[in-house]
Coordinates of C-alpha atoms in Angstrom, one line a residue:
L286 CA 27.2 -11.0 11.4
A287 CA 26.9 -11.3 7.2
P288 CA 29.8 -11.1 5.0
S289 CA 27.6 -9.6 2.2
G290 CA 24.6 -7.5 1.5
E291 CA 22.7 -10.6 0.6
K292 CA 23.5 -12.5 3.7
A293 CA 22.3 -9.5 5.8
V294 CA 19.0 -9.3 4.2
E295 CA 18.6 -12.9 4.7
L296 CA 19.5 -12.9 8.2
V297 CA 16.9 -9.9 8.8
K298 CA 14.0 -12.4 7.1
A299 CA 14.9 -15.0 9.2
E300 CA 14.9 -12.9 12.3
M301 CA 11.4 -11.4 11.4
A302 CA 9.9 -14.9 10.4
A303 CA 10.7 -15.9 13.8
G304 CA 9.2 -13.1 15.3
R305 CA 11.9 -11.0 16.3
R306 CA 13.0 -7.7 15.1
V307 CA 16.8 -6.2 14.4
A308 CA 17.1 -2.7 16.3
A309 CA 20.1 -1.8 14.6
G310 CA 23.3 -2.6 12.6
F311 CA 26.8 -1.7 11.6
F312 CA 27.2 -1.7 7.5
D313 CA 30.5 -1.4 5.9
V314 CA 30.1 0.5 2.6
K315 CA 32.4 -2.4 0.7
L316 CA 31.0 -5.5 0.8
E317 CA 31.2 -8.5 -1.1
G318 CA 28.4 -9.8 -3.7
G319 CA 26.4 -7.6 -5.7
M320 CA 25.3 -5.2 -3.0
D321 CA 27.0 -2.6 -1.2
G322 CA 26.4 -1.7 2.6
L323 CA 24.1 1.5 1.4
A324 CA 22.0 -0.9 -1.0
T325 CA 21.7 -3.3 1.9
I326 CA 20.4 -0.8 4.3
Q327 CA 17.9 0.4 1.5
A328 CA 16.6 -3.2 1.1
I329 CA 16.4 -3.9 4.8
K330 CA 14.8 -0.6 5.5
A331 CA 11.7 -1.6 2.9
M332 CA 11.2 -4.7 5.2
D333 CA 11.2 -2.8 8.5
K334 CA 11.4 1.0 8.3
D335 CA 12.3 1.3 12.2
L336 CA 15.9 0.1 11.8
R337 CA 18.7 2.2 12.9
C338 CA 21.9 2.0 11.1
V339 CA 25.6 3.1 11.1
V340 CA 27.5 3.5 7.7
V341 CA 31.2 2.2 8.2
T342 CA 33.8 3.1 5.9
A343 CA 37.8 3.5 5.6
Y344 CA 37.5 5.2 2.2
Q345 CA 35.3 8.2 2.7
D346 CA 33.8 7.5 -0.6
R347 CA 30.3 8.6 0.2
S348 CA 29.5 12.3 2.1
V349 CA 27.2 12.5 4.6
E350 CA 25.2 14.8 2.2
E351 CA 25.4 11.8 -0.4
I352 CA 24.0 9.4 2.2
H353 CA 21.4 11.8 3.5
R354 CA 20.2 12.4 -0.2
L355 CA 19.8 8.7 -0.7
F356 CA 18.2 7.9 2.9
G357 CA 16.0 10.7 2.6
E358 CA 14.1 13.4 5.0
E359 CA 12.1 10.7 6.4
F360 CA 15.1 8.4 8.1
K361 CA 17.5 11.5 8.7
D362 CA 17.5 10.5 12.4
H363 CA 17.7 6.7 11.7
W364 CA 21.5 6.5 10.6
D365 CA 24.8 7.5 11.8
F366 CA 28.6 7.5 10.3
L367 CA 31.6 5.9 11.3
N368 CA 35.1 6.2 9.7
K369 CA 37.5 3.4 10.3
P370 CA 39.6 2.9 12.1
F371 CA 37.6 2.8 15.3
T372 CA 37.5 1.4 18.6
Q373 CA 35.6 -1.0 20.5
G374 CA 34.4 1.7 22.9
E375 CA 33.0 3.7 19.8
I376 CA 31.2 0.6 18.2
V377 CA 29.5 -0.2 21.8
Q378 CA 28.6 3.1 22.8
K379 CA 26.9 3.7 19.0
A380 CA 25.0 0.2 19.5
R381 CA 23.5 1.5 23.1
Q382 CA 22.6 4.4 21.4
M383 CA 20.9 3.2 18.4
V384 CA 19.0 0.2 20.7
G385 CA 18.0 3.0 23.3
A386 CA 16.6 5.2 20.3
W387 CA 14.6 1.9 18.6
N388 CA 13.0 1.3 22.4
R389 CA 11.9 4.9 22.6
N390 CA 10.5 5.0 19.1
L391 CA 8.8 1.2 20.0
Q392 CA 7.3 2.7 23.3
L393 CA 6.1 5.8 21.2
Q394 CA 4.6 3.8 18.9
M395 CA 2.6 1.8 21.5
M396 CA 1.5 4.9 23.2
N397 CA 0.2 6.5 20.0
Q398 CA -1.7 3.3 19.5
Q399 CA -3.0 3.3 23.0
L400 CA -4.5 7.0 22.1
V401 CA -5.8 5.9 18.9
R402 CA -7.8 3.1 20.7
S403 CA -8.7 5.4 23.5
E404 CA -10.2 8.1 21.5
R405 CA -12.0 5.7 19.0
L406 CA -13.7 4.3 22.0
A407 CA -14.7 7.8 23.2
G408 CA -16.1 8.4 19.8
V409 CA -18.3 5.6 20.1
G410 CA -19.0 6.4 23.5
Q411 CA -20.4 9.8 22.5
V412 CA -22.9 8.4 20.4
A413 CA -23.8 5.2 22.8
R414 CA -26.5 7.3 24.3
G415 CA -28.4 7.9 20.9
V416 CA -27.7 4.0 19.8
G417 CA -29.4 3.4 23.3
H418 CA -32.5 5.7 22.3
E419 CA -32.3 3.8 18.8
F420 CA -32.7 0.4 20.3
G421 CA -35.4 1.3 22.5
N422 CA -37.3 2.6 19.5
I423 CA -36.3 -0.7 17.6
L424 CA -37.4 -2.9 20.6
L425 CA -41.0 -1.3 20.7
R426 CA -41.5 -1.8 17.0
I427 CA -40.3 -5.2 17.5
V428 CA -42.7 -6.0 20.7
G429 CA -45.5 -4.2 19.2
K430 CA -45.6 -5.6 15.8
T431 CA -45.0 -9.0 17.3
D432 CA -48.1 -8.6 19.6
L433 CA -50.3 -7.6 16.5
A434 CA -49.0 -10.5 14.7
L435 CA -50.0 -12.7 17.5
M436 CA -53.6 -11.3 18.0
E437 CA -54.0 -11.3 14.0
S438 CA -55.6 -14.3 12.0
D439 CA -55.5 -12.7 8.6
A440 CA -52.2 -14.2 7.1
D441 CA -51.4 -11.0 4.9
K442 CA -51.7 -8.9 7.9
I443 CA -49.6 -11.1 10.1
K444 CA -47.1 -11.1 6.9
E445 CA -46.8 -7.3 7.0
H446 CA -46.4 -7.0 10.6
L447 CA -43.3 -9.5 10.7
K448 CA -41.7 -7.4 7.7
V449 CA -41.6 -4.4 10.1
V450 CA -40.0 -6.7 12.6
M451 CA -37.6 -8.1 10.3
T452 CA -36.8 -4.6 9.2
A453 CA -36.2 -3.3 12.8
A454 CA -34.1 -6.3 13.4
E455 CA -31.9 -5.8 10.4
R456 CA -31.3 -2.3 11.7
A457 CA -30.5 -3.4 15.0
S458 CA -27.8 -6.0 13.4
V459 CA -26.2 -2.8 11.5
I460 CA -25.9 -1.2 14.6
V461 CA -23.8 -3.8 16.6
R462 CA -21.9 -4.7 13.5
N463 CA -21.1 -0.9 13.0
L464 CA -20.2 -0.6 16.8
Q465 CA -18.1 -3.9 16.7
S466 CA -16.2 -2.4 13.5
F467 CA -15.3 0.9 15.3
S468 CA -14.1 -0.5 18.6
R469 CA -11.7 -3.1 16.9
T470 CA -8.3 -2.5 18.0
E471 CA -6.1 -4.5 15.4
P472 CA -5.0 -2.5 12.6
H473 CA -5.8 -4.1 9.4
L474 CA -4.9 -2.3 6.0
Q475 CA -6.8 -3.5 2.9
V476 CA -8.0 -2.2 -0.6
A477 CA -11.4 -1.0 0.1
S478 CA -14.0 1.6 -0.7
V479 CA -14.4 4.6 1.6
N480 CA -18.2 4.5 1.1
A481 CA -18.6 1.8 3.8
P482 CA -16.8 3.3 6.8
M483 CA -18.5 6.7 6.0
D484 CA -22.1 4.7 6.0
E485 CA -21.2 2.8 9.1
A486 CA -20.3 6.4 11.0
L487 CA -23.8 7.9 9.5
S488 CA -25.3 5.0 10.9
L489 CA -24.0 5.3 14.4
I490 CA -25.0 9.1 14.9
N491 CA -28.6 8.6 13.0
H492 CA -30.2 9.3 16.2
E493 CA -28.4 12.5 16.8
L494 CA -29.1 13.6 13.4
T495 CA -32.8 13.5 13.9
K496 CA -32.5 14.7 17.3
S497 CA -31.0 17.5 16.4
S498 CA -33.2 18.6 13.2
I499 CA -30.1 17.8 10.7
Q500 CA -30.7 17.1 7.2
L501 CA -28.2 14.7 5.8
E502 CA -27.3 15.4 2.2
K503 CA -24.9 12.2 0.8
D504 CA -23.4 12.9 -2.5
F505 CA -21.3 9.4 -3.0
K506 CA -19.9 9.5 -6.5
P507 CA -17.8 6.5 -8.1
V508 CA -14.5 6.8 -7.0
H509 CA -10.9 5.3 -6.6
K510 CA -10.2 2.4 -4.5
V511 CA -7.9 3.1 -1.3
K512 CA -5.6 1.2 0.9
I513 CA -6.9 1.8 4.3
D514 CA -7.4 0.6 8.0
T515 CA -11.4 0.9 7.8
G516 CA -11.7 1.2 11.6
T517 CA -9.4 4.1 12.0
I518 CA -10.4 6.0 8.8
G519 CA -14.1 5.1 10.2
Q520 CA -13.0 6.8 13.4
V521 CA -12.0 9.9 11.6
F522 CA -15.2 10.2 9.9
L523 CA -17.0 9.6 13.0
N524 CA -14.6 12.4 14.8
L525 CA -15.6 15.0 12.0
L526 CA -19.5 14.1 11.9
I527 CA -19.9 14.3 15.7
N528 CA -18.4 17.7 15.5
A529 CA -20.5 19.0 12.7
T530 CA -23.3 17.7 15.0
H531 CA -22.0 19.9 17.6
A532 CA -21.4 23.1 15.3
M533 CA -25.5 22.6 14.5
P534 CA -27.1 23.0 18.0
K535 CA -30.1 24.4 16.2
G536 CA -30.1 22.1 13.3
G537 CA -29.2 22.7 9.7
K538 CA -27.9 20.8 6.5
L539 CA -25.1 18.3 6.9
K540 CA -23.5 17.5 3.6
V541 CA -21.3 14.8 3.1
T542 CA -19.5 14.5 -0.6
I543 CA -17.2 11.4 -1.4
E544 CA -15.5 12.0 -5.1
N545 CA -12.2 11.5 -6.6
A546 CA -9.8 14.3 -6.5
E547 CA -6.2 15.1 -6.8
S548 CA -4.4 16.1 -3.5
S549 CA -2.4 19.4 -3.2
D550 CA 0.7 18.1 -4.6
K551 CA -1.1 16.3 -7.7
R552 CA -1.4 12.7 -6.7
P553 CA -4.5 11.2 -7.6
G554 CA -6.8 9.8 -4.8
V555 CA -10.5 10.3 -3.2
A556 CA -11.9 13.5 -1.4
I557 CA -14.2 13.1 1.9
R558 CA -15.8 16.0 2.3
V559 CA -18.1 16.9 5.6
A560 CA -19.6 20.3 5.5
D561 CA -22.1 21.9 8.2
A562 CA -23.9 25.0 8.2
G563 CA -23.0 25.6 11.9
V564 CA -21.2 28.3 13.7
G565 CA -17.9 28.1 12.2
I566 CA -14.6 28.4 13.4
P567 CA -13.1 31.7 14.9
A568 CA -9.8 33.0 13.3
E569 CA -8.1 32.9 16.6
V570 CA -8.8 29.5 17.3
L571 CA -8.5 27.9 13.6
P572 CA -4.6 27.2 13.7
R573 CA -4.8 25.2 16.8
I574 CA -7.6 23.0 15.9
F575 CA -5.2 20.0 15.2
E576 CA -3.1 20.6 18.4
F577 CA -3.0 17.8 20.9
A578 CA -5.6 17.8 23.6
F579 CA -7.0 21.6 22.4
T580 CA -10.6 21.9 22.7
T581 CA -13.1 24.7 23.0
K582 CA -16.1 22.3 24.2
G583 CA -15.1 22.2 27.9
D584 CA -16.3 19.1 29.5
R585 CA -18.1 17.9 26.0
G586 CA -14.8 17.2 24.4
S587 CA -11.1 15.8 25.1
G588 CA -9.3 17.9 22.7
L589 CA -8.0 14.5 20.9
G590 CA -10.5 14.1 17.9
L591 CA -9.1 16.2 15.4
S592 CA -5.4 15.8 16.5
V593 CA -5.8 11.8 16.5
S594 CA -7.9 12.0 13.2
K595 CA -4.8 14.3 11.5
E596 CA -2.3 11.5 12.6
I597 CA -4.5 8.6 11.4
V598 CA -4.8 10.4 7.9
E599 CA -1.4 11.2 7.7
A600 CA -0.4 7.8 8.5
H601 CA -2.4 6.6 5.3
A602 CA 0.1 8.9 3.4
G603 CA -3.4 11.3 3.4
Q604 CA -4.1 14.8 4.1
I605 CA -7.0 16.7 6.0
H606 CA -7.8 20.3 5.3
V607 CA -10.6 22.7 6.5
K608 CA -12.6 25.6 5.1
T609 CA -14.6 27.8 7.5
E610 CA -16.7 30.9 7.7
V611 CA -17.9 31.8 11.3
G612 CA -21.7 32.0 11.3
R613 CA -21.9 30.1 7.7
G614 CA -20.3 26.9 8.5
T615 CA -17.0 24.4 8.3
E616 CA -15.8 21.8 5.8
F617 CA -13.4 19.2 6.4
T618 CA -12.0 17.4 3.8
V619 CA -9.8 14.4 3.9
W620 CA -8.0 13.2 1.2
L621 CA -6.5 9.8 0.8
P622 CA -4.2 8.5 -2.2
K623 CA -5.5 6.0 -4.6
S624 CA -4.4 2.2 -4.0
T625 CA -1.7 1.1 -6.6
E626 CA -3.1 -2.4 -5.8
S627 CA -6.1 -3.7 -7.8

């Protein structure tokens, strides 16, 4: 209970600081202090967008349409309306409905997070065999050059052998670090460049590119910083790269471009393009590629890669688009907004 908008904001802040969340609230339009009920709702939603609320008024001085415009399309199913006088039963039942909706939304969020984690591990699993082969080659180089160094008496030649050992060990370290990055489950938004997660993804499929005779062409231009969770964005890049290799079973060119670009609605940001020279996507399949669990790969695919990728990109306020031509190849473009933070 709070007699003013300012007190209500303080109450929610205190609950959040204690590790608790307010699922829902009833907000009188007319309140003491400088904030009315609608301004209070907006202030609290800025702290917790999942809040459910009921706008309570005896004056009908705000229409439903006006409140909808104020809160926006994103929150259209997060609020309700109640005129005075009302009964205790009405209040109790609306509270039950709001808490039930809040709990269902929380469960859905948890399921989505689990799906993203599962698909991320599946993506790493798809490259694990190639990583295993690469580790085998690295160990052969380390063991071989170490044996030669032990048998050598010339200091300069020993140094050359050890340089190869060091290079191989550094490559192994990069692979381990990238695997750890992709398997990390805790989301962490930070202002960063998209180059690093793309390089990590390319590192993980390096063996598959070599094995499939795929020539990689990188065109990384200086770009804006973006606010991203590098692990989940890296998962998007890995999914697109895996799809590109599957589309080129007989080899070809894979071009990865990173450049500044505007979104379809003219926002500044960064475009990441993954273009293959593969089989392309048939017209009858194209409308369904982002559908949940849709796949044309049979046992090789879960059908989750592109749907999860789309969800991750849109959670970053970004966009994902595809251009394709059967027999000529496919280009996926991920657009992410420029960070407003330094």
